[in-house]
Amino acid sequence: MPEFTTKSHSETTDLGRKIGSGLSSGEVVAIEGELGAGKTTFIKGIAQGLGVEDFVSSPTFVIVNEYSGRIPFYHMDLYRIEDAPSLNDLGVTEYFDGGGVVAIEWAERLGGLLPEKYLSVMIETIDEDRRRIIVEERGGKSLKGGI
Ligand code: ADP
Ligand code: MG
């Protein structure tokens, strides 16, 4: 499984950008990592890779922020969501219908609602500036994003 160590927030954005530039409609990127690990930083890179020009760091009062790059991009942050049933009620799975790329922070909260096939990104804090980033295709064979 591809594993990377980044030494700054910009290296994490660069990695996200590389992966984002190879993504296509219908792909879901599920990102796990503690608060401050760099999930939003990585997603900012994905947005850049998809040609999004107006990315804002975090959905504040909404769960999903929608952008138009070369294809639609949805940034989902489940930090405030406690349990899967409420996610079901909110209809988050409707974003997995293939109409764009979806990147999810706190993706583990989706549990069984995650699609069968997705790109898993796990970010671990090594120290103040270094992060270990593990990228793995789940439920399918081809690893997208040019890595
Ligand atoms: P999260 O969304 O996981 O809570 P953020 O991306 O919002 O995390 O914040 C990550 C913080 O860690 C930022 O302040 C960023 O500058 C800092 N940071 C330091 N080193 C790195 C790194 N290698 N990769 C990502 N972020 C880093
Ligand atoms: Mg965040």
PDB file of C-alpha atoms and ligand atoms in Angstrom:
ATOM      1  CA  MET A   1       0.000   0.000   0.000  1.00  0.00           C
ATOM      2  CA  PRO A   2       1.404   3.411  -0.918  1.00  0.00           C
ATOM      3  CA  GLU A   3       2.707   5.226   2.110  1.00  0.00           C
ATOM      4  CA  PHE A   4       4.049   8.767   2.186  1.00  0.00           C
ATOM      5  CA  THR A   5       5.679  11.000   4.749  1.00  0.00           C
ATOM      6  CA  THR A   6       5.074  14.719   4.353  1.00  0.00           C
ATOM      7  CA  LYS A   7       7.187  17.287   6.172  1.00  0.00           C
ATOM      8  CA  SER A   8       4.939  20.332   5.873  1.00  0.00           C
ATOM      9  CA  HIS A   9       1.335  21.269   5.205  1.00  0.00           C
ATOM     10  CA  SER A  10       2.270  22.246   1.647  1.00  0.00           C
ATOM     11  CA  GLU A  11       3.725  18.775   0.981  1.00  0.00           C
ATOM     12  CA  THR A  12       0.401  17.323   2.119  1.00  0.00           C
ATOM     13  CA  THR A  13      -1.478  19.698  -0.199  1.00  0.00           C
ATOM     14  CA  ASP A  14       0.878  18.678  -3.036  1.00  0.00           C
ATOM     15  CA  LEU A  15       0.112  14.990  -2.459  1.00  0.00           C
ATOM     16  CA  GLY A  16      -3.623  15.725  -2.395  1.00  0.00           C
ATOM     17  CA  ARG A  17      -3.275  17.690  -5.634  1.00  0.00           C
ATOM     18  CA  LYS A  18      -1.497  14.794  -7.374  1.00  0.00           C
ATOM     19  CA  ILE A  19      -4.198  12.383  -6.322  1.00  0.00           C
ATOM     20  CA  GLY A  20      -6.987  14.831  -7.143  1.00  0.00           C
ATOM     21  CA  SER A  21      -5.698  15.419 -10.650  1.00  0.00           C
ATOM     22  CA  GLY A  22      -6.219  11.725 -11.468  1.00  0.00           C
ATOM     23  CA  LEU A  23      -9.702  11.355 -10.005  1.00  0.00           C
ATOM     24  CA  SER A  24     -12.855  11.030 -12.044  1.00  0.00           C
ATOM     25  CA  SER A  25     -16.600  11.239 -11.434  1.00  0.00           C
ATOM     26  CA  GLY A  26     -17.997   8.688  -9.037  1.00  0.00           C
ATOM     27  CA  GLU A  27     -14.816   8.299  -7.021  1.00  0.00           C
ATOM     28  CA  VAL A  28     -15.006   8.655  -3.240  1.00  0.00           C
ATOM     29  CA  VAL A  29     -12.015   9.513  -1.044  1.00  0.00           C
ATOM     30  CA  ALA A  30     -12.517   8.547   2.604  1.00  0.00           C
ATOM     31  CA  ILE A  31     -10.100  10.333   4.926  1.00  0.00           C
ATOM     32  CA  GLU A  32      -9.366   9.350   8.505  1.00  0.00           C
ATOM     33  CA  GLY A  33      -7.144  11.065  11.041  1.00  0.00           C
ATOM     34  CA  GLU A  34      -7.391  12.842  14.358  1.00  0.00           C
ATOM     35  CA  LEU A  35      -8.239  16.531  14.752  1.00  0.00           C
ATOM     36  CA  GLY A  36      -5.379  18.556  13.268  1.00  0.00           C
ATOM     37  CA  ALA A  37      -3.919  15.587  11.359  1.00  0.00           C
ATOM     38  CA  GLY A  38      -4.270  17.383   8.037  1.00  0.00           C
ATOM     39  CA  LYS A  39      -7.482  16.045   6.495  1.00  0.00           C
ATOM     40  CA  THR A  40      -8.688  19.455   5.329  1.00  0.00           C
ATOM     41  CA  THR A  41      -5.172  20.333   4.147  1.00  0.00           C
ATOM     42  CA  PHE A  42      -5.112  17.175   2.013  1.00  0.00           C
ATOM     43  CA  ILE A  43      -8.605  17.864   0.649  1.00  0.00           C
ATOM     44  CA  LYS A  44      -7.549  21.391  -0.304  1.00  0.00           C
ATOM     45  CA  GLY A  45      -4.972  19.686  -2.540  1.00  0.00           C
ATOM     46  CA  ILE A  46      -7.584  17.352  -4.024  1.00  0.00           C
ATOM     47  CA  ALA A  47      -9.698  20.421  -4.822  1.00  0.00           C
ATOM     48  CA  GLN A  48      -6.711  22.039  -6.564  1.00  0.00           C
ATOM     49  CA  GLY A  49      -6.113  18.867  -8.550  1.00  0.00           C
ATOM     50  CA  LEU A  50      -9.728  18.996  -9.712  1.00  0.00           C
ATOM     51  CA  GLY A  51      -9.409  22.616 -10.786  1.00  0.00           C
ATOM     52  CA  VAL A  52     -11.499  24.088  -7.972  1.00  0.00           C
ATOM     53  CA  GLU A  53     -10.621  27.763  -7.491  1.00  0.00           C
ATOM     54  CA  ASP A  54     -12.753  28.834  -4.535  1.00  0.00           C
ATOM     55  CA  PHE A  55     -12.088  26.150  -1.916  1.00  0.00           C
ATOM     56  CA  VAL A  56     -12.860  27.157   1.680  1.00  0.00           C
ATOM     57  CA  SER A  57     -11.213  25.177   4.437  1.00  0.00           C
ATOM     58  CA  SER A  58     -14.217  23.733   6.194  1.00  0.00           C
ATOM     59  CA  PRO A  59     -17.951  23.479   5.886  1.00  0.00           C
ATOM     60  CA  THR A  60     -19.028  25.397   8.989  1.00  0.00           C
ATOM     61  CA  PHE A  61     -22.746  24.982   9.336  1.00  0.00           C
ATOM     62  CA  VAL A  62     -23.218  22.509   6.560  1.00  0.00           C
ATOM     63  CA  ILE A  63     -22.052  18.952   6.160  1.00  0.00           C
ATOM     64  CA  VAL A  64     -21.307  19.190   2.465  1.00  0.00           C
ATOM     65  CA  ASN A  65     -19.686  21.968   0.437  1.00  0.00           C
ATOM     66  CA  GLU A  66     -20.105  21.733  -3.310  1.00  0.00           C
ATOM     67  CA  TYR A  67     -17.634  23.086  -5.861  1.00  0.00           C
ATOM     68  CA  SER A  68     -17.334  23.092  -9.608  1.00  0.00           C
ATOM     69  CA  GLY A  69     -13.926  22.181 -10.959  1.00  0.00           C
ATOM     70  CA  ARG A  70     -13.394  20.175 -14.131  1.00  0.00           C
ATOM     71  CA  ILE A  71     -16.002  17.905 -12.529  1.00  0.00           C
ATOM     72  CA  PRO A  72     -18.230  18.559  -9.479  1.00  0.00           C
ATOM     73  CA  PHE A  73     -16.424  18.213  -6.157  1.00  0.00           C
ATOM     74  CA  TYR A  74     -18.117  17.600  -2.811  1.00  0.00           C
ATOM     75  CA  HIS A  75     -16.276  18.162   0.467  1.00  0.00           C
ATOM     76  CA  MET A  76     -18.041  16.383   3.303  1.00  0.00           C
ATOM     77  CA  ASP A  77     -17.060  16.893   6.958  1.00  0.00           C
ATOM     78  CA  LEU A  78     -18.746  14.518   9.400  1.00  0.00           C
ATOM     79  CA  TYR A  79     -17.054  15.907  12.530  1.00  0.00           C
ATOM     80  CA  ARG A  80     -20.353  17.007  14.064  1.00  0.00           C
ATOM     81  CA  ILE A  81     -22.183  13.846  13.149  1.00  0.00           C
ATOM     82  CA  GLU A  82     -22.569  11.320  15.904  1.00  0.00           C
ATOM     83  CA  ASP A  83     -24.230   8.315  14.388  1.00  0.00           C
ATOM     84  CA  ALA A  84     -24.947   6.587  11.112  1.00  0.00           C
ATOM     85  CA  PRO A  85     -28.765   6.760  11.334  1.00  0.00           C
ATOM     86  CA  SER A  86     -28.726  10.554  11.213  1.00  0.00           C
ATOM     87  CA  LEU A  87     -26.410  10.369   8.201  1.00  0.00           C
ATOM     88  CA  ASN A  88     -28.915   8.120   6.513  1.00  0.00           C
ATOM     89  CA  ASP A  89     -31.623  10.672   7.234  1.00  0.00           C
ATOM     90  CA  LEU A  90     -29.467  13.439   5.770  1.00  0.00           C
ATOM     91  CA  GLY A  91     -29.114  11.513   2.551  1.00  0.00           C
ATOM     92  CA  VAL A  92     -25.324  11.703   2.353  1.00  0.00           C
ATOM     93  CA  THR A  93     -25.135   8.537   0.268  1.00  0.00           C
ATOM     94  CA  GLU A  94     -26.910  10.361  -2.557  1.00  0.00           C
ATOM     95  CA  TYR A  95     -23.578  12.055  -3.244  1.00  0.00           C
ATOM     96  CA  PHE A  96     -22.084   8.685  -4.181  1.00  0.00           C
ATOM     97  CA  ASP A  97     -24.198   8.407  -7.299  1.00  0.00           C
ATOM     98  CA  GLY A  98     -21.369   9.129  -9.705  1.00  0.00           C
ATOM     99  CA  GLY A  99     -22.019  12.788 -10.439  1.00  0.00           C
ATOM    100  CA  GLY A 100     -18.699  14.000  -9.104  1.00  0.00           C
ATOM    101  CA  VAL A 101     -15.803  13.348  -6.715  1.00  0.00           C
ATOM    102  CA  VAL A 102     -16.569  13.149  -2.982  1.00  0.00           C
ATOM    103  CA  ALA A 103     -13.913  13.656  -0.281  1.00  0.00           C
ATOM    104  CA  ILE A 104     -14.995  12.844   3.278  1.00  0.00           C
ATOM    105  CA  GLU A 105     -13.425  13.884   6.590  1.00  0.00           C
ATOM    106  CA  TRP A 106     -14.139  11.590   9.562  1.00  0.00           C
ATOM    107  CA  ALA A 107     -15.174   8.979   7.005  1.00  0.00           C
ATOM    108  CA  GLU A 108     -15.146   6.231   9.643  1.00  0.00           C
ATOM    109  CA  ARG A 109     -18.409   7.706  10.938  1.00  0.00           C
ATOM    110  CA  LEU A 110     -20.117   6.508   7.783  1.00  0.00           C
ATOM    111  CA  GLY A 111     -19.585   2.878   8.782  1.00  0.00           C
ATOM    112  CA  GLY A 112     -21.593   0.673   6.452  1.00  0.00           C
ATOM    113  CA  LEU A 113     -22.843   3.660   4.466  1.00  0.00           C
ATOM    114  CA  LEU A 114     -19.502   3.961   2.660  1.00  0.00           C
ATOM    115  CA  PRO A 115     -19.657   2.817  -0.955  1.00  0.00           C
ATOM    116  CA  GLU A 116     -18.291  -0.602  -1.837  1.00  0.00           C
ATOM    117  CA  LYS A 117     -15.315   0.900  -3.643  1.00  0.00           C
ATOM    118  CA  TYR A 118     -13.403   3.937  -2.403  1.00  0.00           C
ATOM    119  CA  LEU A 119      -9.950   5.378  -1.885  1.00  0.00           C
ATOM    120  CA  SER A 120      -8.917   5.223   1.754  1.00  0.00           C
ATOM    121  CA  VAL A 121      -6.519   7.884   3.061  1.00  0.00           C
ATOM    122  CA  MET A 122      -5.235   7.580   6.624  1.00  0.00           C
ATOM    123  CA  ILE A 123      -3.243  10.456   8.080  1.00  0.00           C
ATOM    124  CA  GLU A 124      -1.153   9.934  11.202  1.00  0.00           C
ATOM    125  CA  THR A 125       0.672  12.661  13.084  1.00  0.00           C
ATOM    126  CA  ILE A 126       4.360  11.847  13.576  1.00  0.00           C
ATOM    127  CA  ASP A 127       5.297  15.193  15.113  1.00  0.00           C
ATOM    128  CA  GLU A 128       4.414  18.864  14.709  1.00  0.00           C
ATOM    129  CA  ASP A 129       5.277  19.029  11.008  1.00  0.00           C
ATOM    130  CA  ARG A 130       5.428  15.440   9.794  1.00  0.00           C
ATOM    131  CA  ARG A 131       2.540  13.223   8.767  1.00  0.00           C
ATOM    132  CA  ARG A 132       2.381   9.619   7.597  1.00  0.00           C
ATOM    133  CA  ILE A 133      -0.208   9.277   4.854  1.00  0.00           C
ATOM    134  CA  ILE A 134      -1.379   5.833   3.807  1.00  0.00           C
ATOM    135  CA  VAL A 135      -3.362   5.605   0.587  1.00  0.00           C
ATOM    136  CA  GLU A 136      -5.192   2.425  -0.245  1.00  0.00           C
ATOM    137  CA  GLU A 137      -7.831   1.381  -2.743  1.00  0.00           C
ATOM    138  CA  ARG A 138     -10.638  -0.494  -1.029  1.00  0.00           C
ATOM    139  CA  GLY A 139     -13.017  -2.779  -2.826  1.00  0.00           C
ATOM    140  CA  GLY A 140     -11.358  -2.485  -6.221  1.00  0.00           C
ATOM    141  CA  LYS A 141      -8.113  -3.069  -8.049  1.00  0.00           C
ATOM    142  CA  SER A 142      -7.140   0.044  -9.942  1.00  0.00           C
ATOM    143  CA  LEU A 143      -5.529   2.741  -7.849  1.00  0.00           C
ATOM    144  CA  LYS A 144      -6.485   6.084  -9.326  1.00  0.00           C
ATOM    145  CA  GLY A 145      -4.777   9.407  -8.958  1.00  0.00           C
ATOM    146  CA  GLY A 146      -1.507   8.616 -10.668  1.00  0.00           C
ATOM    147  CA  ILE A 147       0.229   7.107  -7.692  1.00  0.00           C
TER     148      ILE A 147
HETATM  149  P1  ADP B   1      -7.874  18.306  10.128  1.00  0.00           P
HETATM  150  O1  ADP B   1      -8.777  18.673   9.000  1.00  0.00           O
HETATM  151  O2  ADP B   1      -7.392  16.876  10.053  1.00  0.00           O
HETATM  152  O3  ADP B   1      -8.431  18.613  11.476  1.00  0.00           O
HETATM  153  P2  ADP B   1      -6.243  20.511   9.193  1.00  0.00           P
HETATM  154  O4  ADP B   1      -5.838  20.175   7.794  1.00  0.00           O
HETATM  155  O5  ADP B   1      -7.368  21.467   9.374  1.00  0.00           O
HETATM  156  O6  ADP B   1      -6.521  19.142   9.984  1.00  0.00           O
HETATM  157  O7  ADP B   1      -5.011  21.087  10.008  1.00  0.00           O
HETATM  158  C1  ADP B   1      -3.734  20.514   9.977  1.00  0.00           C
HETATM  159  C2  ADP B   1      -2.804  21.436  10.724  1.00  0.00           C
HETATM  160  O8  ADP B   1      -1.522  20.838  10.851  1.00  0.00           O
HETATM  161  C3  ADP B   1      -2.601  22.772  10.000  1.00  0.00           C
HETATM  162  O9  ADP B   1      -2.466  23.796  10.954  1.00  0.00           O
HETATM  163  C4  ADP B   1      -1.276  22.533   9.264  1.00  0.00           C
HETATM  164  O10 ADP B   1      -0.572  23.730   9.013  1.00  0.00           O
HETATM  165  C5  ADP B   1      -0.536  21.679  10.264  1.00  0.00           C
HETATM  166  N1  ADP B   1       0.483  20.815   9.657  1.00  0.00           N
HETATM  167  C6  ADP B   1       1.778  20.757  10.024  1.00  0.00           C
HETATM  168  N2  ADP B   1       2.452  19.870   9.305  1.00  0.00           N
HETATM  169  C7  ADP B   1       1.569  19.316   8.437  1.00  0.00           C
HETATM  170  C8  ADP B   1       1.686  18.317   7.429  1.00  0.00           C
HETATM  171  N3  ADP B   1       2.835  17.664   7.147  1.00  0.00           N
HETATM  172  N4  ADP B   1       0.569  18.006   6.739  1.00  0.00           N
HETATM  173  C9  ADP B   1      -0.616  18.613   7.011  1.00  0.00           C
HETATM  174  N5  ADP B   1      -0.786  19.561   7.957  1.00  0.00           N
HETATM  175  C10 ADP B   1       0.302  19.922   8.677  1.00  0.00           C
HETATM  176 MG    MG B   2     -10.767  19.358   8.986  1.00  0.00          MG
END
